[in-house]
Structures are given as C-alpha cells and as structure tokens.
mmCIF file of C-alpha atoms in Angstrom:
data_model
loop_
_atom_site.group_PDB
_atom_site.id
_atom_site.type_symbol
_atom_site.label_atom_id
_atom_site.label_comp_id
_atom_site.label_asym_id
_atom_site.label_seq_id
_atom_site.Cartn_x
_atom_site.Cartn_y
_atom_site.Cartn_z
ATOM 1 C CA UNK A 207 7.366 -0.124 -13.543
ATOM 2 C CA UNK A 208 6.205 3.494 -12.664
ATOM 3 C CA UNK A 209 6.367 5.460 -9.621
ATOM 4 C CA UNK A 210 3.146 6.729 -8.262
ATOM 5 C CA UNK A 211 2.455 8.059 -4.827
ATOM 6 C CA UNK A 212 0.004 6.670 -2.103
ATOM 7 C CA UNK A 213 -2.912 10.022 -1.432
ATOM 8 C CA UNK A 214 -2.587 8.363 2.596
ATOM 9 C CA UNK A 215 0.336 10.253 3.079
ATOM 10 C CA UNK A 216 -1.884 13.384 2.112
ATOM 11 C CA UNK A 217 -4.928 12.401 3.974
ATOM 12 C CA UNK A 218 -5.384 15.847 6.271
ATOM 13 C CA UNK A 219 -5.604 17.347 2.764
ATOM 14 C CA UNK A 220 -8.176 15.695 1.136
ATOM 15 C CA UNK A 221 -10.921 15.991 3.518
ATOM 16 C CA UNK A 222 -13.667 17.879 1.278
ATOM 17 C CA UNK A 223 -14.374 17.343 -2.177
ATOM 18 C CA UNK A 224 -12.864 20.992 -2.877
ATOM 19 C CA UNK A 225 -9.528 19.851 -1.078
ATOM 20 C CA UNK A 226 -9.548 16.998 -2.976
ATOM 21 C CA UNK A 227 -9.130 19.262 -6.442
ATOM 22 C CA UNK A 228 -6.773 21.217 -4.998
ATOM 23 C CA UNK A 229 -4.035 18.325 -3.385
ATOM 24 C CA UNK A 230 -4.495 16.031 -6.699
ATOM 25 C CA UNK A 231 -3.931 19.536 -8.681
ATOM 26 C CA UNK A 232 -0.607 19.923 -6.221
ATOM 27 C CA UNK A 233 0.118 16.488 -6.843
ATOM 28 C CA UNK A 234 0.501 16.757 -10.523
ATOM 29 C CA UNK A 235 2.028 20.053 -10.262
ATOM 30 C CA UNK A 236 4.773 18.564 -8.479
ATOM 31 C CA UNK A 237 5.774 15.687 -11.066
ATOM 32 C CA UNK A 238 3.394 12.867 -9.951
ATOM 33 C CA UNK A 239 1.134 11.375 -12.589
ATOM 34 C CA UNK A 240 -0.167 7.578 -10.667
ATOM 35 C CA UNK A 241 -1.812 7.882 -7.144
ATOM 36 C CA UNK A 242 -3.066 5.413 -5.024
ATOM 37 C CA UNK A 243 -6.688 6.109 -3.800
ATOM 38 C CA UNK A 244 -7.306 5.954 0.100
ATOM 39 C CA UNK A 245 -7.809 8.533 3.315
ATOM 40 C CA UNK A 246 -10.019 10.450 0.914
ATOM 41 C CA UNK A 247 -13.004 12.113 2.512
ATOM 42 C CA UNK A 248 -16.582 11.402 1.127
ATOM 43 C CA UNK A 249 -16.520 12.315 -2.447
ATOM 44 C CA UNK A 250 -18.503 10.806 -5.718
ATOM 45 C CA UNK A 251 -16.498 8.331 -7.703
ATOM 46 C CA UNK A 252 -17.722 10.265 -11.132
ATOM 47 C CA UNK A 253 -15.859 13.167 -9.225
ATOM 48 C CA UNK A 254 -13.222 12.026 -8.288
ATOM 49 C CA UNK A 255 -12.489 10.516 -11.348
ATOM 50 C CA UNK A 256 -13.189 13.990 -13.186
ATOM 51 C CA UNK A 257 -10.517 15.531 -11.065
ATOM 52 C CA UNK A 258 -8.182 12.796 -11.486
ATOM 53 C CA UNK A 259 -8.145 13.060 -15.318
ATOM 54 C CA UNK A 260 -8.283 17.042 -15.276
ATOM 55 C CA UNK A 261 -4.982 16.504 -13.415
ATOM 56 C CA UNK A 262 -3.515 13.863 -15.872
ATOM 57 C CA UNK A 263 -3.323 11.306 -12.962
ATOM 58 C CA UNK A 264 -4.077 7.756 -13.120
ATOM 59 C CA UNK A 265 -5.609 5.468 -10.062
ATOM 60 C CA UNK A 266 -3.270 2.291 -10.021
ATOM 61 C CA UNK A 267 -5.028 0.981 -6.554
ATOM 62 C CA UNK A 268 -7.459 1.857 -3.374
ATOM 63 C CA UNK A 269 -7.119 0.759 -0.273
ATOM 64 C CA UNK A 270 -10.568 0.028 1.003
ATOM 65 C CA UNK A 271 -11.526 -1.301 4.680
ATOM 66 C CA UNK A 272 -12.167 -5.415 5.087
ATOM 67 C CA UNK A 273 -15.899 -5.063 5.906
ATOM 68 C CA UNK A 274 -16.989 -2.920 2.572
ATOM 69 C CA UNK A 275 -15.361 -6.001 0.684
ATOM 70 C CA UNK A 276 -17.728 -8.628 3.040
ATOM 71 C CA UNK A 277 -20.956 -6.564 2.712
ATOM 72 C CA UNK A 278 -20.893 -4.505 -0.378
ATOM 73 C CA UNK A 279 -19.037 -6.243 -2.802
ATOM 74 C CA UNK A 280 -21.180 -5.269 -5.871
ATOM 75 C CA UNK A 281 -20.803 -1.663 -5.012
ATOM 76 C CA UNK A 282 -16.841 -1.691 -4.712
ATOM 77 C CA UNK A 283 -16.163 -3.443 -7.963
ATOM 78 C CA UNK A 284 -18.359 -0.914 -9.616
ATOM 79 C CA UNK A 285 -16.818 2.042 -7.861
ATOM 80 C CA UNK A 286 -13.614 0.598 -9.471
ATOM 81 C CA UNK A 287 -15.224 0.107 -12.602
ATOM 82 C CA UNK A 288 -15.826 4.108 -12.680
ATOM 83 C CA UNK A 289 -12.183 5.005 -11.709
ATOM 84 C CA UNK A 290 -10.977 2.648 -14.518
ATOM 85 C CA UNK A 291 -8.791 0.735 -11.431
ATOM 86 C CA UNK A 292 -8.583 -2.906 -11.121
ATOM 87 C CA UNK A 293 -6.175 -3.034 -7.961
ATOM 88 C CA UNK A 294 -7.822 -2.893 -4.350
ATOM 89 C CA UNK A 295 -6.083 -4.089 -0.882
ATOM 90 C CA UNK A 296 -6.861 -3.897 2.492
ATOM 91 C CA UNK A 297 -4.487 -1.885 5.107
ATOM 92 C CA UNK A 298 -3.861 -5.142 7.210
ATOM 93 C CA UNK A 299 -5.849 -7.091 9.437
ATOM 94 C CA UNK A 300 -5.520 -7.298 13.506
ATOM 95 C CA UNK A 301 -7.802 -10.341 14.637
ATOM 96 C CA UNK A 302 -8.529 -10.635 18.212
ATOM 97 C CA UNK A 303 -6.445 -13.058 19.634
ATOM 98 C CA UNK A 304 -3.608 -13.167 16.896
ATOM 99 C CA UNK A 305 -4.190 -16.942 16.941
ATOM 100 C CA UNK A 306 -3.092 -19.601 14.421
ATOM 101 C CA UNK A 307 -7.029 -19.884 13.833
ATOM 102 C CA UNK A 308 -7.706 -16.847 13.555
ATOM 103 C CA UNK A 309 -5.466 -15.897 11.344
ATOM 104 C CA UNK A 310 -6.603 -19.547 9.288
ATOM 105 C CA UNK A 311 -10.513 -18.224 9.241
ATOM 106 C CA UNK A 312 -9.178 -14.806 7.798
ATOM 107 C CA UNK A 313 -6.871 -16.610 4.544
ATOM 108 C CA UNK A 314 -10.191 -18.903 3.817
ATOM 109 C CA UNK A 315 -12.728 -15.347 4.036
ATOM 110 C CA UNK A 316 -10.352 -13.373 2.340
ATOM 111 C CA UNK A 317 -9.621 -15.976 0.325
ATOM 112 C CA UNK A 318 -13.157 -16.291 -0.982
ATOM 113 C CA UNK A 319 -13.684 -12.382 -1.612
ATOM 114 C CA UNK A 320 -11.083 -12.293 -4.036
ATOM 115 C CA UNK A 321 -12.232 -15.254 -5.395
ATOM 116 C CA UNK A 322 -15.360 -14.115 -6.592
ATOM 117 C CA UNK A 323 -14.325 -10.261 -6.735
ATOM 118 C CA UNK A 324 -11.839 -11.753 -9.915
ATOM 119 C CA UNK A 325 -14.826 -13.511 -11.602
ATOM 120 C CA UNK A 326 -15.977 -9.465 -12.030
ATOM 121 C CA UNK A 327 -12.608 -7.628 -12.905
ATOM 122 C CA UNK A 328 -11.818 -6.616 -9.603
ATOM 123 C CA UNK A 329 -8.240 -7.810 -7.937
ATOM 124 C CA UNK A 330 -7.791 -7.538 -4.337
ATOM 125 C CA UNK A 331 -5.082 -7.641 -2.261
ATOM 126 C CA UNK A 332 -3.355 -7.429 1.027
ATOM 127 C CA UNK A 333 -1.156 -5.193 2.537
ATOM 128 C CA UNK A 334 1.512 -5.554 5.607
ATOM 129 C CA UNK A 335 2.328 -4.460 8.727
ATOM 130 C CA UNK A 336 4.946 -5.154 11.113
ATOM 131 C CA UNK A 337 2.760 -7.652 12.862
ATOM 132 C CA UNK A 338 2.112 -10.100 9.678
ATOM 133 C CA UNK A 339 6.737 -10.746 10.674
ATOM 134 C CA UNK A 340 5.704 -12.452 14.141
ATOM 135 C CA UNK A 341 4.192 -16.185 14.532
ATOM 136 C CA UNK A 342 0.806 -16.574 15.708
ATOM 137 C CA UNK A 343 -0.144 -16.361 19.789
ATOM 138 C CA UNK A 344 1.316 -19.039 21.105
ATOM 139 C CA UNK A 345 3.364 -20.301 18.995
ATOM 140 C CA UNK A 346 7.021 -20.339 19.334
ATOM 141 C CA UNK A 347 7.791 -22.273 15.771
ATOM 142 C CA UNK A 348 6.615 -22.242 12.528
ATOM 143 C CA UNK A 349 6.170 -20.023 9.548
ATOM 144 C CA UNK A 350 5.581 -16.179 10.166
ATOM 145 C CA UNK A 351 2.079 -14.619 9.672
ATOM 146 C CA UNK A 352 3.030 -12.816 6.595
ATOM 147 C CA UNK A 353 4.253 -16.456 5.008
ATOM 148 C CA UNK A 354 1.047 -17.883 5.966
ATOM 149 C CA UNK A 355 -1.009 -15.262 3.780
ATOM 150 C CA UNK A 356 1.252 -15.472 1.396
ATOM 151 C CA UNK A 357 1.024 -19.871 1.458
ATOM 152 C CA UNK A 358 -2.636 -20.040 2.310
ATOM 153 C CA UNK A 359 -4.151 -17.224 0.567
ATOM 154 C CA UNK A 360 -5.464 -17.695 -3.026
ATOM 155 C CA UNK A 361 -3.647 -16.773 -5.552
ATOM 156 C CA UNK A 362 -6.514 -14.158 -6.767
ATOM 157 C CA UNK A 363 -4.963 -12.226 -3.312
ATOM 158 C CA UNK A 364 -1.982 -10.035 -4.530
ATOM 159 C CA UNK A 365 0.650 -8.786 -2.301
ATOM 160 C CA UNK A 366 1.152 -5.461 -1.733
ATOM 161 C CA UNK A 367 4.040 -5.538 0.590
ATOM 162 C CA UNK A 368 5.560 -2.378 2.254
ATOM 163 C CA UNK A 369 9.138 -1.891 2.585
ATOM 164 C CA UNK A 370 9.639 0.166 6.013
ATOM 165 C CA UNK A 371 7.543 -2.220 7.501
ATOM 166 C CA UNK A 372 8.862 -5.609 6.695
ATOM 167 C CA UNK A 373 12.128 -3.653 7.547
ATOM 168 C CA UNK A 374 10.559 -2.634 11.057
ATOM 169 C CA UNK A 375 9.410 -6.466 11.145
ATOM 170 C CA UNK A 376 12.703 -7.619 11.241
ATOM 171 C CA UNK A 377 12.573 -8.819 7.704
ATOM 172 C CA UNK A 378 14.511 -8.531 4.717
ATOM 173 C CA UNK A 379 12.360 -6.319 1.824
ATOM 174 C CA UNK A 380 14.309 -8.167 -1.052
ATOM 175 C CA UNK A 381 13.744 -11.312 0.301
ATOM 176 C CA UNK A 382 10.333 -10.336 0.527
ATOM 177 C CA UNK A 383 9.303 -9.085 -2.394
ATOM 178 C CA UNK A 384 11.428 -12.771 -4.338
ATOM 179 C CA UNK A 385 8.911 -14.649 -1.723
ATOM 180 C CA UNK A 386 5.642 -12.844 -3.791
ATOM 181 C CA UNK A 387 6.931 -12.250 -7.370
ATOM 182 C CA UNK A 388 4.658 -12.705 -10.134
ATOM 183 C CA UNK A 389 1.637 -11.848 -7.246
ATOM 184 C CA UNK A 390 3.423 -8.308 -6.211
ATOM 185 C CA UNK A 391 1.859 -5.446 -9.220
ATOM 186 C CA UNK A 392 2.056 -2.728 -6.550
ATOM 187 C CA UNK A 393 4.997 -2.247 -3.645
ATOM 188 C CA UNK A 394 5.140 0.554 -1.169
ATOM 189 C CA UNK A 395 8.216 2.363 -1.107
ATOM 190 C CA UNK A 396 8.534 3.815 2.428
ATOM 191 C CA UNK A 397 12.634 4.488 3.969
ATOM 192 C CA UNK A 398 12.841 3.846 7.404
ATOM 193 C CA UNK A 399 15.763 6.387 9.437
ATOM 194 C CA UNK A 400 16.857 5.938 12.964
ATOM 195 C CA UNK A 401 16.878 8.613 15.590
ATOM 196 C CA UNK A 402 19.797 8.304 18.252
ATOM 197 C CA UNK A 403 18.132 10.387 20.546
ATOM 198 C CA UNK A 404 15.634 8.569 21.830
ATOM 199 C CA UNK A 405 16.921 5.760 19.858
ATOM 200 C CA UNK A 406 14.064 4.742 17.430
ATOM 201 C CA UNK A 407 12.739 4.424 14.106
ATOM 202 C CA UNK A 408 11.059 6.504 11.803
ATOM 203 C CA UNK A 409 9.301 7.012 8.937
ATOM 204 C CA UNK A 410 11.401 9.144 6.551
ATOM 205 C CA UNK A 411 11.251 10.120 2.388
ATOM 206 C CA UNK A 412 12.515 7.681 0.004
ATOM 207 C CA UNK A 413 16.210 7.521 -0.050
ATOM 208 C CA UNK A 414 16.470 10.418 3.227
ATOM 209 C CA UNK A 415 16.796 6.767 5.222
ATOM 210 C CA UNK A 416 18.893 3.109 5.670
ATOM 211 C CA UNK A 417 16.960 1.019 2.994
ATOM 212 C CA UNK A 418 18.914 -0.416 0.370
ATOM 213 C CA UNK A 419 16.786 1.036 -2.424
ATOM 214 C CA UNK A 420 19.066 -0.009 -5.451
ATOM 215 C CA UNK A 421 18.407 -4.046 -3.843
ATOM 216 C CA UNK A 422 14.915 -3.101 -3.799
ATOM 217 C CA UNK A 423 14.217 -1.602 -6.861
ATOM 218 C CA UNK A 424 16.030 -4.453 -8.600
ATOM 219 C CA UNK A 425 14.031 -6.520 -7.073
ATOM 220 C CA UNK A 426 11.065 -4.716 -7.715
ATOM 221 C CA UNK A 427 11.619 -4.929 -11.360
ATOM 222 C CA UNK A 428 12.395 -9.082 -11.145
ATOM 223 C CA UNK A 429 9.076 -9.603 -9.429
ATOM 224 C CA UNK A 430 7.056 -7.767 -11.978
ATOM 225 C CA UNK A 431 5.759 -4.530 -9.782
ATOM 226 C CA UNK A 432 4.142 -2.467 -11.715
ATOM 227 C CA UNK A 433 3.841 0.432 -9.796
ATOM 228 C CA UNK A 434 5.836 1.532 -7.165
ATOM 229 C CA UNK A 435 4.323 3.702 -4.559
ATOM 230 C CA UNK A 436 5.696 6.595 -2.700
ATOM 231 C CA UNK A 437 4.031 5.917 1.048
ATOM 232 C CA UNK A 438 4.880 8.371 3.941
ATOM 233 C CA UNK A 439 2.287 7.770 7.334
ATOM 234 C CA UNK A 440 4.059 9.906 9.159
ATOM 235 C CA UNK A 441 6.335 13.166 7.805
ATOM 236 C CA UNK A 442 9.029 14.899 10.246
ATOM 237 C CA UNK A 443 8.217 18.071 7.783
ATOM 238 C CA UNK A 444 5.817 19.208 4.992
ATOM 239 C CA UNK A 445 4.047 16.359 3.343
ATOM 240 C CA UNK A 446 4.377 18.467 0.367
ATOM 241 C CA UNK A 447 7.890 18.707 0.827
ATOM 242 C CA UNK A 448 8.186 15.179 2.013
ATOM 243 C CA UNK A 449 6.802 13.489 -1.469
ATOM 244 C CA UNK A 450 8.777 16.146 -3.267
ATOM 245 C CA UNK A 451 12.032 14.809 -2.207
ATOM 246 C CA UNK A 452 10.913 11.162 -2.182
ATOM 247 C CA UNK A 453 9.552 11.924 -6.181
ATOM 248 C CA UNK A 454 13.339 13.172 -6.882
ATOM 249 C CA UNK A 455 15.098 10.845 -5.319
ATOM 250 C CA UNK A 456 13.467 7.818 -6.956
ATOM 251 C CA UNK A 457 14.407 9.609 -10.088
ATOM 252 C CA UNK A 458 17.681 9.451 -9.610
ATOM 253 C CA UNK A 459 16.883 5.440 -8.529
ATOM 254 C CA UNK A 460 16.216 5.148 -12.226
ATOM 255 C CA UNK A 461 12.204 4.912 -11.705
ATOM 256 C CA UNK A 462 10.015 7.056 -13.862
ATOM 257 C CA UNK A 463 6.847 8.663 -13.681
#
C-alpha cells in the first residue's frame, strides 16, 4: 500500500496548464510521488502526463463526473490509456428525490458502465459522501444507501470509500472498509476535528484530528488498498502546509511513499 495525495485538495492551484507544472513540481518537492487526478483545469492528457513523469509522480486514479462516463465512454478509457491509469470513480451521486428507485436505476446504469468500461481496461468506481449513511426517502428501515451500492452494484464498481465522511455519516471507517475488502484498491484518508466553538466538524490533516488511524490503516492493509490517498476539501491553513503535515504524519503511521 502507498500513500499518494488527491490534486482536489490543490484545485485553486491547478487552474492553467502552467500552474499545473508548477503544483505537481511542489508536490514532488515536498515528498509525494502518487496523485490522484481531479479539479484540474483544461489541460492535454499527453501534457499532463509529460509533467507528471518530469516530476516522478504516478496517476493511481481520476475522479471524473457521471455524465462523461454515459456519453463519452470511448474517450475516457483512452484518456486513461495515455496517463497509464486504470482507476476512475465518480465524486458521489445526489438523485432527485433520494428515493429507493432512484437510487435502484443509478446501481443498474452505473452498473452497466463499468461493465463494459472493464471489457476495455478501464475500472470505475464510486466514491462516498455523508449522504450514501442515510436510508432512502421514505424509508424508515432497511439497509443504508452506501450498503445498497455496495450489495447491488457490480462487482466491476470498486469502492473508494472516504474516511471523514463515513465518520461524518455516523459510520464506523473500519467497519467500512471490512464491508468492501477485496473491491477497495484506493481509500481516502481525510481526519475529521471538532471545533467547540461553534461546536462542529471539520476537515483537518491526517492525524491533526479524532480518527483512529492505526484501526484504519490496519484495516486498510487487510482489505487490499493499494493506495491510500491524502484528501483535504477544505484546509483551516496553507494547502501546502496542510498535505505537508498530513505526508509526515502518515509516515510515522508506517505508510510509505
């Protein structure tokens, strides 16, 4: 399992092809040598992929938007093709009503995507929210959304679950990440903190926050995760700064780079 980091967290850096050189160049600077492709500005895939190896850094994953996957399939495996990645997910999915059938027509079109994106190299996946933690509208029993995906997807979908926010979902991430072993190559690290004033949670660097991170990484390592992503949406200080401290402190966790 190595540690990579998620280029989101970076995302009002990377807006131009020139400030993509430069962040990914920062990146490797400070340790890094994996990143996660996504909030990336419009840039060539040749390029990009140019400045990723003059930087010694390897794409593990994208994130990519739901529709590009239903209308330009072809285009997205080959884009993935060029950065020599085989791993893309979706950020989550909000249907309208939240139903029990919406949520059933999403599994069986999502379900098909991956289906066929497989048959061509490509594996795609989906990643969680807090929202995925909470039954369908309307229903007061039953299985969660998130065990849903993870019972009526196909197994071509891979789960890329995210720690602060099965945390924030009221879940358990090592109980989690058992439920998906074997389908889990990429997890999100993310810590969650808790502000007493207002009283709320946040976003904070890996190991800054209350996560058991010795649970998770254990269980990490049962599952099979191959690569274990420093995520940070939202950083009380320098994103720099922020992924710098997260990078150290999942050191000292025992992960490597």
């Amino acid at each position: 399992m190595r540690l990579g980091l998620q280029l989101y967290t970076l995302r009002d850096y990377l807006k131009t092809p020139a400030e993509v050189a430069t962040t990914l160049a920062s990146v490797s600077k400070l340790g890094y040598r994996v990143v996660q492709v996504s909030g990336l500005g419009p840039i060539p895939h040749k390029d990009l992929r140019k400045i990723l190896d003059d930087n010694g850094l390897t794409c593990c994953a994208t994130h990519g938007p739901l529709d590009r996957l239903e209308k330009d399939l072809a285009a997205v495996i080959e884009e993935h093709q060029i950065l020599g990645c085989e791993l893309n997910a979706i950020g989550g999915y909000w249907p309208t009503s939240g139903s029990a059938s919406d949520w059933s027509d999403f599994i069986r079109r999502y379900s098909a995507i991956a289906d066929t994106a497989a048959q061509f190299g490509l594996k795609v996946g989906y990643h969680n929210h807090n929202h995925e933690f909470a039954r369908p509208a309307g229903e007061d029993t039953g299985p969660v959304i998130m065990q849903r995906l993870i019972d009526g997807c196909s197994k071509n979908v891979w789960m890329e679950l995210d720690t602060y926010w099965v945390q924030h979902g009221g879940g358990d991430p090592c109980q989690w990440i058992r439920k998906v072993a074997g389908r889990i190559p990429v997890v999100h690290l993310k810590d969650m903190a808790f502000s007493s004033n207002p009283k709320e949670a946040f976003m904070a660097e890996v190991g800054e926050g209350n996560l058991n991170w010795p649970g998770i990484i254990a269980e990490c390592r049962s599952a099979g995760v191959q690569w274990a992503v420093v995520e940070q949406d939202v950083c009380k200080r320098d994103p720099f700064e922020a992924i710098a401290i997260s990078l150290q402190n999942c050191l000292v966790l025992g992960l490597s780079v």
